[in-house]
Short mmCIF file of C-alpha atoms and ligand atoms in Angstrom, two decimals:
data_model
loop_
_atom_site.label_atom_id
_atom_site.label_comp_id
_atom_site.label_asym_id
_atom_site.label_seq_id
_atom_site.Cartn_x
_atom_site.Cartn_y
_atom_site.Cartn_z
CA UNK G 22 19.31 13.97 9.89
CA UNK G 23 18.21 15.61 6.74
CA UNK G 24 14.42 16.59 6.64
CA UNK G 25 12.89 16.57 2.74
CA UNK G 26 9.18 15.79 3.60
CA UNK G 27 6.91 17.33 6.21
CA UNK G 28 3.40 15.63 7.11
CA UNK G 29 1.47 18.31 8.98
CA UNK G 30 -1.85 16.93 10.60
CA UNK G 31 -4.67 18.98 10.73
CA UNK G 32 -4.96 22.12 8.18
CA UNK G 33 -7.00 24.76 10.38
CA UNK G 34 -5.43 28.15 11.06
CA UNK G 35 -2.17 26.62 12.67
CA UNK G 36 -1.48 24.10 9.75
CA UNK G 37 -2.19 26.04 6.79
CA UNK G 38 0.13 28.41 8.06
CA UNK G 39 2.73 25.71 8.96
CA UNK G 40 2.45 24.49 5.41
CA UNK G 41 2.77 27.66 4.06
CA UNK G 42 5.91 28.63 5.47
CA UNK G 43 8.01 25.28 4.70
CA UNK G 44 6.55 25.04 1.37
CA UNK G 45 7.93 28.41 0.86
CA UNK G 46 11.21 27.18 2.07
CA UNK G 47 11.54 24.39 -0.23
CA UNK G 48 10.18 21.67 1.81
CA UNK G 49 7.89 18.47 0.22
CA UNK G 50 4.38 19.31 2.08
CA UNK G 51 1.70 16.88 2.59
CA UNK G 52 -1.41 18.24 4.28
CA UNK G 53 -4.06 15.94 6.30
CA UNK G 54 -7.27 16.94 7.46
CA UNK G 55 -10.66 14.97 8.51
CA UNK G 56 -12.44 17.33 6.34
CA UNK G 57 -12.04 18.04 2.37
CA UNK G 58 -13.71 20.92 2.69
CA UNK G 59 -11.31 21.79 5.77
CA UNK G 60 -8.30 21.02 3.03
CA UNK G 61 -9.84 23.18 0.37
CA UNK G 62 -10.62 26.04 2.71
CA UNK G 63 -6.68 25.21 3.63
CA UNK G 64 -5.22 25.91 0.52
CA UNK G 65 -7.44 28.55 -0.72
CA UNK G 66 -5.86 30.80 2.84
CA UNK G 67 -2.47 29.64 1.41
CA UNK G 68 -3.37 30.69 -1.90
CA UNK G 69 -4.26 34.30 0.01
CA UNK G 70 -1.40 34.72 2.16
CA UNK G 71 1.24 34.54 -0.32
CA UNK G 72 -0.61 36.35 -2.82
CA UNK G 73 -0.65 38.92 -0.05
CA UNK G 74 3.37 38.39 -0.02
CA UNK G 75 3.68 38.68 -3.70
CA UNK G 76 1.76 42.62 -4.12
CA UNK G 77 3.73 43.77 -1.05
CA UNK G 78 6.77 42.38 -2.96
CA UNK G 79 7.96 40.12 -0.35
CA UNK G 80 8.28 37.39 -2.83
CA UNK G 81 7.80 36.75 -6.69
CA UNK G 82 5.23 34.90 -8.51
CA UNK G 83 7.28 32.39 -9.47
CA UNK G 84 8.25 31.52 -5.79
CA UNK G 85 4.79 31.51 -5.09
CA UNK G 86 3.88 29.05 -7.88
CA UNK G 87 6.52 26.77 -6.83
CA UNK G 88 5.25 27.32 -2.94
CA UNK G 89 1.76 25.85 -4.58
CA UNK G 90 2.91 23.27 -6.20
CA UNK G 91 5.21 21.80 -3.34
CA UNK G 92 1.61 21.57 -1.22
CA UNK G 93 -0.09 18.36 -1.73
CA UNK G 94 -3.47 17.31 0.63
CA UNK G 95 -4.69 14.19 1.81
CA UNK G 96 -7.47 13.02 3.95
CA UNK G 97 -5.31 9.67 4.66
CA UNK G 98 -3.86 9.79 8.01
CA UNK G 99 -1.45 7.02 6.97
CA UNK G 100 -0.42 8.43 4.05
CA UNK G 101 1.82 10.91 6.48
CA UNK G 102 3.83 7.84 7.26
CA UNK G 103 6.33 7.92 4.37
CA UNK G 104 8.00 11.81 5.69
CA UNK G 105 10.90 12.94 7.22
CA UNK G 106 8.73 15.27 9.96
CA UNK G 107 5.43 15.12 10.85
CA UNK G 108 3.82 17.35 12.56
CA UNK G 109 0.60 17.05 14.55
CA UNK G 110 -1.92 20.51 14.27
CA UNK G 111 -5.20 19.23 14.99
CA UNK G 112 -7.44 20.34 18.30
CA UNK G 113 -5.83 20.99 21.39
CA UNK G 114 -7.51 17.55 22.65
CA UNK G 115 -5.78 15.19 24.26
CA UNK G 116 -7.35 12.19 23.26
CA UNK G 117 -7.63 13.70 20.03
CA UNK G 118 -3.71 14.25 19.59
CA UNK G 119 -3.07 10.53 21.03
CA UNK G 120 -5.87 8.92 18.77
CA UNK G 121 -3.78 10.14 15.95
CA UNK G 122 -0.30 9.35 16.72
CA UNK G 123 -1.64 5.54 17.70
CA UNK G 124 -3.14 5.51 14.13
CA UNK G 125 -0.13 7.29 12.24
CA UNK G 126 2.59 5.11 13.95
CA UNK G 127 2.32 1.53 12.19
CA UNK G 128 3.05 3.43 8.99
CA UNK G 129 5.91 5.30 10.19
CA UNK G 130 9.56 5.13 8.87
CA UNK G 131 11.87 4.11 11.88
CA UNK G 132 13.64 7.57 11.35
CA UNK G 133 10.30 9.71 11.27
CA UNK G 134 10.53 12.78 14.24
CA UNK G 135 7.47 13.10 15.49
CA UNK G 136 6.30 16.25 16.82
CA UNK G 137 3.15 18.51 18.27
CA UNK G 138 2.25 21.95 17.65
CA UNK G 139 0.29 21.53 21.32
CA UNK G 140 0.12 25.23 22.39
CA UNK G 141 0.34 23.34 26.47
CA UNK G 142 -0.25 20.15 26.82
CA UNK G 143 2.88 17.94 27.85
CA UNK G 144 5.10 17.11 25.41
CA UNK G 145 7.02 13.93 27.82
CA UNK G 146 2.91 12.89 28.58
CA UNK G 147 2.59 12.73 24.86
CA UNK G 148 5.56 11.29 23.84
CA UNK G 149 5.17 8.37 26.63
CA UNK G 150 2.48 7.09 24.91
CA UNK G 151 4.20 6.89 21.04
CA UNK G 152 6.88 4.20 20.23
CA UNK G 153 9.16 7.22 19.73
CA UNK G 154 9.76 9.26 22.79
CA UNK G 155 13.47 10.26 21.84
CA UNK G 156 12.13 11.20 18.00
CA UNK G 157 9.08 13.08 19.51
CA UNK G 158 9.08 17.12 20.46
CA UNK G 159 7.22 19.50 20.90
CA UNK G 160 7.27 22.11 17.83
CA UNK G 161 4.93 25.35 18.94
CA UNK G 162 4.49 27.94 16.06
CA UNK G 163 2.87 31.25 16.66
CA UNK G 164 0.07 32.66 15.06
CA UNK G 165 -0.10 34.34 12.31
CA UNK G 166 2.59 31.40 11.16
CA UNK G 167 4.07 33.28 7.99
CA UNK G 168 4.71 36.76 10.04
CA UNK G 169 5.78 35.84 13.56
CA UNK G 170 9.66 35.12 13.74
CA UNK G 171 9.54 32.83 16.61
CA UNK G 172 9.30 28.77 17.62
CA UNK G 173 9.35 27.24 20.37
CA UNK G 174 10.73 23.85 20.90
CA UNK G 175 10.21 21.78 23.98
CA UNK G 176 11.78 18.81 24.60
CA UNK G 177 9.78 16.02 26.53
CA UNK G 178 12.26 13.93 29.51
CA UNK G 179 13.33 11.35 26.51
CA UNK G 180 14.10 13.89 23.58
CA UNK G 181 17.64 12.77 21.85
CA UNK G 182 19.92 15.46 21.17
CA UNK G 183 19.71 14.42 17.35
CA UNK G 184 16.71 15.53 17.47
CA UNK G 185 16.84 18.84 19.02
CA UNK G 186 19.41 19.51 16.72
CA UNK G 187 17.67 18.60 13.76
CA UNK G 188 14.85 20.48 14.64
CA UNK G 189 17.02 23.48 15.29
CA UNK G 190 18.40 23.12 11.90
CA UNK G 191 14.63 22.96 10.36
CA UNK G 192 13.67 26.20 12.54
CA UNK G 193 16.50 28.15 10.71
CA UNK G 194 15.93 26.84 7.17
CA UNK G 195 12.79 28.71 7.72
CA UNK G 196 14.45 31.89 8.45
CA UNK G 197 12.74 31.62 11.92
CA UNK G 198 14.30 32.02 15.45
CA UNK G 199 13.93 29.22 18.20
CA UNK G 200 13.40 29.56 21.44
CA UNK G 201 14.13 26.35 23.96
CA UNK G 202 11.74 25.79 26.69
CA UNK G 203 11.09 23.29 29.36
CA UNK G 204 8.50 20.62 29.27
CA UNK G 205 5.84 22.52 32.22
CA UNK G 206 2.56 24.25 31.58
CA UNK G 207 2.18 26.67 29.18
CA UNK G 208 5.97 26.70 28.34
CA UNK G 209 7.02 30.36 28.10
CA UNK G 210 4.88 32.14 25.78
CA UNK G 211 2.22 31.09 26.86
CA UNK G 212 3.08 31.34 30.35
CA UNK G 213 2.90 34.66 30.71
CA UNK G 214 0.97 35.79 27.52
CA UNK G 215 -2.70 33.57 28.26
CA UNK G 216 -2.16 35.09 31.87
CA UNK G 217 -1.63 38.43 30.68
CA UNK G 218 -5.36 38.38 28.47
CA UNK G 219 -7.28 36.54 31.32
CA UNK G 220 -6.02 39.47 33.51
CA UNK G 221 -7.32 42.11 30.87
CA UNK G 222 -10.41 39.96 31.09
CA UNK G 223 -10.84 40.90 34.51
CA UNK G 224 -9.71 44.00 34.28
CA UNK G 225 -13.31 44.43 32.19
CA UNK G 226 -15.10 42.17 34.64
CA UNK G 227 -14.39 44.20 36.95
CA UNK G 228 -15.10 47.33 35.37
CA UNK G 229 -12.03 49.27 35.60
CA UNK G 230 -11.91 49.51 31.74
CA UNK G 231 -14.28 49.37 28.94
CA UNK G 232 -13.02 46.77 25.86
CA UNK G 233 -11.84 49.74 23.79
CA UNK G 234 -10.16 51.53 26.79
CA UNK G 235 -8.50 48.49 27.89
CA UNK G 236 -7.32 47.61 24.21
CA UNK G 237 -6.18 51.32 23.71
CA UNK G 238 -3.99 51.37 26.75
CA UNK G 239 -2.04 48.28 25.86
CA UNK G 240 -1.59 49.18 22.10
CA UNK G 241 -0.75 52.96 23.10
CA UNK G 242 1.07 52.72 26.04
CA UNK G 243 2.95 49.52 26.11
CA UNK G 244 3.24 49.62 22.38
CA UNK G 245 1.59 46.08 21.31
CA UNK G 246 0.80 45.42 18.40
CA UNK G 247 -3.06 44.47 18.99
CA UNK G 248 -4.87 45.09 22.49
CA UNK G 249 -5.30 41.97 24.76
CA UNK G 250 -8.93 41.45 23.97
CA UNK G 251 -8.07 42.27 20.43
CA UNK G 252 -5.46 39.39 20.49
CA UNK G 253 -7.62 36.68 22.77
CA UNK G 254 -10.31 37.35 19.77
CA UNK G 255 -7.56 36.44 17.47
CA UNK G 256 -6.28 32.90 19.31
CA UNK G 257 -9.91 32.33 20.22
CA UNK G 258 -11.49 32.59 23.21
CA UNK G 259 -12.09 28.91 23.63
CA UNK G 260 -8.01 28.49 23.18
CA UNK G 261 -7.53 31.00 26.07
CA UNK G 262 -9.87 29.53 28.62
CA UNK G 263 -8.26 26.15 27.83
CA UNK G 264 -4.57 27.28 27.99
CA UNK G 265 -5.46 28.83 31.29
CA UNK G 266 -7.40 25.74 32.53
CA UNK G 267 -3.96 23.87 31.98
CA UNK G 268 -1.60 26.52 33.90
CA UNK G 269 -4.67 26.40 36.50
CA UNK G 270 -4.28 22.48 36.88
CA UNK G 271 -0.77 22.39 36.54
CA UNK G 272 0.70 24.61 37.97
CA UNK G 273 -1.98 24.31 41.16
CA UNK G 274 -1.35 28.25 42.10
CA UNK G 275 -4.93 30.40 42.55
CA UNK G 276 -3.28 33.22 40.18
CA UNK G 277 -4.08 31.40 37.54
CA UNK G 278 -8.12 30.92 38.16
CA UNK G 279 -9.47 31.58 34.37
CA UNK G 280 -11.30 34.63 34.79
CA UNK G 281 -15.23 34.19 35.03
CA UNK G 282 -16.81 36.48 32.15
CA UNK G 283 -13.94 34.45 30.05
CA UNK G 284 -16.07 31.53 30.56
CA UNK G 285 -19.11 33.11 29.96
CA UNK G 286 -18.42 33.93 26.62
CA UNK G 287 -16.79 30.56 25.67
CA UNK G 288 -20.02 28.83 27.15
CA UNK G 289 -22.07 31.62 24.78
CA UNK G 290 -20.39 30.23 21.51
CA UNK G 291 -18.62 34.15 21.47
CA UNK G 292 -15.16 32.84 20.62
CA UNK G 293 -13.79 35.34 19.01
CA UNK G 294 -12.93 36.28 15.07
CA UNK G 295 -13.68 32.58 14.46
CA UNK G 296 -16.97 32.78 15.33
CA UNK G 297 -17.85 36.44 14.63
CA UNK G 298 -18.17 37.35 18.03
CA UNK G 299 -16.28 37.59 21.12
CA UNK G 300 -15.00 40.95 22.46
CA UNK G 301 -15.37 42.28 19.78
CA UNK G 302 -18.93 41.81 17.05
CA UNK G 303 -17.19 41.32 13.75
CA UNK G 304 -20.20 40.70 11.87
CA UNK G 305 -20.53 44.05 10.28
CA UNK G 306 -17.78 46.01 8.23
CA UNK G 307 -16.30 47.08 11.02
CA UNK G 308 -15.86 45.66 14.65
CA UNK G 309 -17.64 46.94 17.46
CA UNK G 310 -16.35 46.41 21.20
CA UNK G 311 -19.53 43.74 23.08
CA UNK G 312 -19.38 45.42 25.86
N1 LIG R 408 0.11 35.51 6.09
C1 LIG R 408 1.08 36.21 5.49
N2 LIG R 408 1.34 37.50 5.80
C2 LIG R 408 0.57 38.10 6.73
C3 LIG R 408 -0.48 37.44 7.40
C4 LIG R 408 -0.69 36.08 7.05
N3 LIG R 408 -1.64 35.36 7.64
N4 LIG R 408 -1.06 38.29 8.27
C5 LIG R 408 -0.40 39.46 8.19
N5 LIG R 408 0.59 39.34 7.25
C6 LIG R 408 1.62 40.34 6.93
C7 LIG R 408 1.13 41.49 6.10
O1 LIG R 408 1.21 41.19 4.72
C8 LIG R 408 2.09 42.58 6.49
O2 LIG R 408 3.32 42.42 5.79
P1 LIG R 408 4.37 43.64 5.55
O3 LIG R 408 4.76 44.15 6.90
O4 LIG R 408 5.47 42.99 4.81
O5 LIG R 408 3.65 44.66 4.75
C9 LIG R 408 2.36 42.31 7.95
O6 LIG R 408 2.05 40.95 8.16
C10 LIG R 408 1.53 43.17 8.86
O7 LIG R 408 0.14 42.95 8.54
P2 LIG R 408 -0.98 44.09 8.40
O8 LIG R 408 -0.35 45.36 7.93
O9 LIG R 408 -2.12 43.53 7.64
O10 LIG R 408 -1.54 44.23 9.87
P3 LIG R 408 -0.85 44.64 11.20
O11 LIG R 408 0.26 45.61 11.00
O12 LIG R 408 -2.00 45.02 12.06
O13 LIG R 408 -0.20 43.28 11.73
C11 LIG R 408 -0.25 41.26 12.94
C12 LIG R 408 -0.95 42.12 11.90
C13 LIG R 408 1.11 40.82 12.40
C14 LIG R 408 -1.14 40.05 13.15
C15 LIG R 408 -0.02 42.11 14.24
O14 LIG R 408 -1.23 42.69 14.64
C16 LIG R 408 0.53 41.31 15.39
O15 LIG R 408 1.71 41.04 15.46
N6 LIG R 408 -0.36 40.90 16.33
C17 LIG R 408 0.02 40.08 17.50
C18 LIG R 408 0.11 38.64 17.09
C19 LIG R 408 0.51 37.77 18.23
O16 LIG R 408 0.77 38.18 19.34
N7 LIG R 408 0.55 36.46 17.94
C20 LIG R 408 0.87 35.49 18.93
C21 LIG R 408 -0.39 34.86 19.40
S1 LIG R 408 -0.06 33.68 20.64
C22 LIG R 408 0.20 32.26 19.83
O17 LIG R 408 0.09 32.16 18.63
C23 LIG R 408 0.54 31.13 20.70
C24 LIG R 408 -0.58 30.27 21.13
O18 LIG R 408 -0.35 29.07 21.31
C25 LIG R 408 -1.92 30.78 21.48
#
């Protein structure tokens, strides 16, 4: 199936970047949000990012003025109904994600995939509630969406293989690499990533390593790219206790018990860069470690 139009449902930092990257690649964008100000504050990052691209010469003005004017917003839910992909990006609720695909479906074409950017939340559980299980996937984008390379798609127990395929298709038109997964907790990034933090997490808890100590060791000596309590800042704190809440339920195995002083931040409103504070204070020019 050919895919022209792409509906992409909520346009915080996983949808603006989702936008951004198939506008880029020549796709019809139409952005949703509950919030005009959310849609505004949407395009203006998109307006940033590639403006970033354009001075480091990764693409040209005129690709970026095209990539602007292939983005249009709505705050109509329904109006989504008329593309060839939608994608869902709102809060990692539930409820949430099924109050909107009850809402979007009426207005659906018959040929519409459906799909969620659900960082963990089952894609079959999902999908058994929509009039589309073999049209619905799961369609997990990393963050920062215009610089990582990979996607992860996860098809639920009813997927169709025209699907999959087309999806494939749509990961490689965006000069992106898929990875397959299975349809359990967490899939595989963040399987072992969200594990990997909370156990840096207690690592500090337990005192064995201040926040820049612990940071420094995994950016020097295992050679990431940001430290773990760098990166849980990043994703947000509230997104890590949650992701490990799900492996915790699902997966009913003690190793994955969220780490206390992660919950103690998320219950202080210290959710990271979002908020200004988590790990890390970034309320002043530079950020200083909390603890
Ligand atoms: N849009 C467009 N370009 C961006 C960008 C954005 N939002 N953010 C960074 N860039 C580009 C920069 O322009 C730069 O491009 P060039 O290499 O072409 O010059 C490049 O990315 C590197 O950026 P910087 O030099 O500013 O900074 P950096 O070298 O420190 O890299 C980073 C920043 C790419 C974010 C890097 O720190 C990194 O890879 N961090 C780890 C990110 C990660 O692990 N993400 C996965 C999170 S898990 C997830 O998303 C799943 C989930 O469900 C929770």
């Amino acid at each position: 199936m050919d895919i022209s139009t792409v509906g992409i449902v909520g346009a915080g930092q996983m949808g603006n970047g989702i936008a951004h990257v198939f506008a880029l690649s020549g796709y019809q964008v139409l952005l949703n949000d509950i919030s005009q100000d959310g849609l505004e504050k949407a395009v203006a990052t998109i307006r940033k990012n590639l403006d970033r691209q354009v001075s480091r010469e990764k693409i040209s003005q005129d690709e970026m003025d095209a990539t602007m004017g292939r983005i249009t917003t709505t705050l109509a839910l329904e109006d989504l109904g008329q593309c060839d992909l939608v994608i869902e990006a709102a809060t990692e609720r539930e409820e949430i994600k099924d109050a909107i695909f009850e809402k979007l479906q009426p207005h659906l074409k018959p040929t519409t995939i459906l799909t969620s950017n659900t960082s963990s939340i089952s894609i079959t559980r999902l999908a058994s509630r929509t009039d589309r299980p073999e049209k619905f996937m799961g369609f997990h984008f990393m963050n920062p969406v215009p610089v990582m390379q990979l996607v992860e798609l996860i098809r639920g127990i009813a997927t169709d293989e025209e699907t999959y395929q087309t999806l494939l298709k749509v990961v490689e038109s965006l000069g992106k690499v898929a990875a397959s997964a299975e349809d359990f907790p967490g899939f595989i990034v963040n399987r072992i990533l969200i594990p990997m933090i909370n156990e840096a997490v207690y690592t500090l808890y337990e005192g064995v390593g201040s926040v820049t100590s612990i940071d420094q060791s995994l950016k020097l000596g295992a050679n990431q790219p940001m430290g773990p309590l760098e990166l849980a800042d990043f994703i947000g704190l509230d997104t890590c206790l949650a992701i490990m809440n799900v492996l915790y339920d699902g997966l009913a195995d003690t190793k994955y018990r969220p780490c206390p002083l992660l919950t103690k931040y998320v219950e202080a409103g210290w959710l990271g860069r979002k908020s200004k504070r988590g790990f890390y204070d970034y309320r002043g020019e530079t950020p200083v470690p909390t603890r």
